[in-house]
Amino acid sequence: MSNQGERSESEADVANFVQLFTTHERRIRAFLFTLLCDRDSVDEVMQNVSTVLWKKFDELDDPSGFLKWAYVIARFEVLTYRRKLARDRLVLDEGLITTLAEEYVSDDHALDVEDRIRYLSDCMSHLQEPDRNLLVSAYACGTPINRVAEKHSLSVNRLYKLLGRLRRALKQCVETKLKPS
């Protein structure tokens, strides 16, 4: 009798976990996109996050706190992943990851971040290739800005102005796409 009771409890835990995880999986993935640079990294870390969430699910006291709890676990998994790739020059600084994670969790607009990422990717695809390369060089590679300017035969001041113009254009493009039609 107690085996059957334990099994029903276990089945209920599995059902609760699956429901909570599937409800919040897209938000957790969007959160990871803010901390990692590419889809492959997000997929790898997401796999680790889901495993850790399941292993520690019995430690979660209040199911309504699942998403915040998942963000904390995801942040730690990103830090672990980052340490594993520490020799890679594309890795973000741990302090920056922590700051981004805290800002994401406290930002009410984070809920639409997945749409923003999708729209940003679409807007980036409409840029001229040299502009797209300039943005990637400046923001995705971790190269000091003076080296990026040198690589593109620009002064640092001119580079900042170009990046500002491109950021404003991308922001306007994304905001236009976010407006209800």
Coordinates of C-alpha atoms in Angstrom, one line a residue, residues 31-164:
F31 CA 16.7 34.3 -20.3
L32 CA 19.6 32.1 -21.5
F33 CA 19.7 34.0 -24.8
T34 CA 20.4 37.2 -22.8
L35 CA 23.4 35.6 -21.2
L36 CA 24.9 33.5 -24.1
C37 CA 25.8 34.5 -27.6
D38 CA 24.6 31.7 -29.7
R39 CA 21.8 29.1 -30.1
D40 CA 24.2 26.1 -29.7
S41 CA 25.3 27.4 -26.3
V42 CA 21.8 28.0 -25.2
D43 CA 20.7 24.5 -26.3
E44 CA 23.6 23.0 -24.4
V45 CA 23.0 25.0 -21.2
M46 CA 19.3 24.5 -21.4
Q47 CA 19.8 20.8 -21.4
N48 CA 21.9 21.1 -18.2
V49 CA 19.4 23.5 -16.7
S50 CA 16.5 21.1 -17.3
T51 CA 18.5 18.2 -15.7
V52 CA 19.4 20.2 -12.6
L53 CA 15.8 21.5 -12.3
W54 CA 14.5 17.9 -12.3
K55 CA 17.1 16.7 -9.8
K56 CA 16.4 19.5 -7.4
F57 CA 12.7 19.8 -7.9
D58 CA 11.9 18.3 -4.5
E59 CA 13.8 21.2 -3.0
L60 CA 11.3 23.7 -4.4
D61 CA 8.8 24.6 -1.7
D62 CA 6.4 26.8 -3.6
P63 CA 5.5 25.9 -7.2
S64 CA 4.6 29.6 -7.9
G65 CA 8.3 30.4 -7.5
F66 CA 9.4 28.0 -10.1
L67 CA 10.4 30.6 -12.7
K68 CA 12.6 32.6 -10.4
W69 CA 14.1 29.4 -9.0
A70 CA 14.8 28.3 -12.6
Y71 CA 16.4 31.6 -13.4
V72 CA 18.8 31.2 -10.5
I73 CA 19.7 27.7 -11.6
A74 CA 20.1 28.8 -15.2
R75 CA 22.4 31.6 -14.1
F76 CA 24.6 29.2 -12.2
E77 CA 24.6 26.8 -15.2
V78 CA 25.7 29.7 -17.5
L79 CA 28.6 30.5 -15.1
T80 CA 29.6 26.8 -15.0
Y81 CA 29.4 26.7 -18.8
R82 CA 31.4 29.9 -19.0
R83 CA 34.1 28.5 -16.8
K84 CA 34.3 25.4 -19.0
L85 CA 34.9 27.7 -22.0
A86 CA 37.1 30.2 -20.1
R87 CA 39.8 30.0 -22.7
D88 CA 37.4 30.9 -25.5
R89 CA 37.7 34.6 -26.3
L90 CA 33.9 34.9 -26.9
V91 CA 33.0 34.3 -23.3
L92 CA 31.3 37.1 -21.3
D93 CA 32.8 38.2 -18.0
E94 CA 31.2 36.5 -14.9
G95 CA 30.3 39.9 -13.4
L96 CA 28.5 40.9 -16.6
I97 CA 26.6 37.6 -16.6
T98 CA 25.5 38.2 -13.1
T99 CA 24.5 41.8 -13.8
L100 CA 22.5 40.8 -16.9
A101 CA 20.8 37.9 -15.0
E102 CA 19.7 40.2 -12.2
E103 CA 18.5 42.9 -14.6
Y104 CA 16.5 40.3 -16.6
V105 CA 14.8 38.9 -13.5
S106 CA 13.8 42.4 -12.3
D107 CA 12.7 43.7 -15.7
D108 CA 9.0 43.6 -16.3
H109 CA 9.7 43.9 -20.1
A110 CA 11.7 40.6 -20.0
L111 CA 8.5 38.7 -20.7
D112 CA 8.7 39.9 -24.3
V113 CA 12.4 39.3 -24.7
E114 CA 11.9 36.3 -26.8
D115 CA 10.0 38.3 -29.3
R116 CA 12.6 41.1 -29.1
I117 CA 15.4 38.6 -29.8
R118 CA 13.5 37.2 -32.8
Y119 CA 12.8 40.7 -34.1
L120 CA 16.4 41.8 -33.5
S121 CA 17.6 38.9 -35.5
D122 CA 15.2 39.8 -38.3
C123 CA 16.2 43.5 -38.2
M124 CA 19.9 42.6 -38.2
S125 CA 19.3 40.5 -41.4
H126 CA 18.1 43.7 -43.1
L127 CA 21.3 45.6 -42.4
Q128 CA 24.0 46.0 -45.0
E129 CA 26.7 43.3 -44.5
P130 CA 29.4 45.8 -43.5
D131 CA 27.1 47.2 -40.8
R132 CA 26.2 43.8 -39.5
N133 CA 29.9 42.8 -39.4
L134 CA 30.7 46.0 -37.5
L135 CA 28.1 45.2 -34.9
V136 CA 29.2 41.6 -34.5
S137 CA 32.9 42.7 -34.2
A138 CA 32.0 45.3 -31.6
Y139 CA 29.5 43.4 -29.4
A140 CA 29.9 39.7 -29.9
C141 CA 33.6 39.0 -30.0
G142 CA 34.9 40.7 -26.8
T143 CA 37.5 42.5 -28.7
P144 CA 38.5 45.9 -27.3
I145 CA 36.8 48.8 -29.1
N146 CA 40.1 50.3 -30.2
R147 CA 41.1 47.1 -32.0
V148 CA 37.7 46.9 -33.6
A149 CA 38.1 50.5 -34.8
E150 CA 41.6 49.7 -36.1
K151 CA 40.3 46.6 -37.9
H152 CA 37.7 48.6 -39.7
S153 CA 40.0 51.6 -40.4
L154 CA 38.0 53.9 -38.3
S155 CA 38.7 56.3 -35.4
V156 CA 37.3 55.2 -32.1
N157 CA 35.1 58.2 -32.0
R158 CA 33.8 57.5 -35.5
L159 CA 33.2 53.9 -34.5
Y160 CA 31.1 54.9 -31.5
K161 CA 29.0 57.2 -33.7
L162 CA 28.4 54.4 -36.3
L163 CA 27.5 51.9 -33.5
G164 CA 25.1 54.4 -32.0

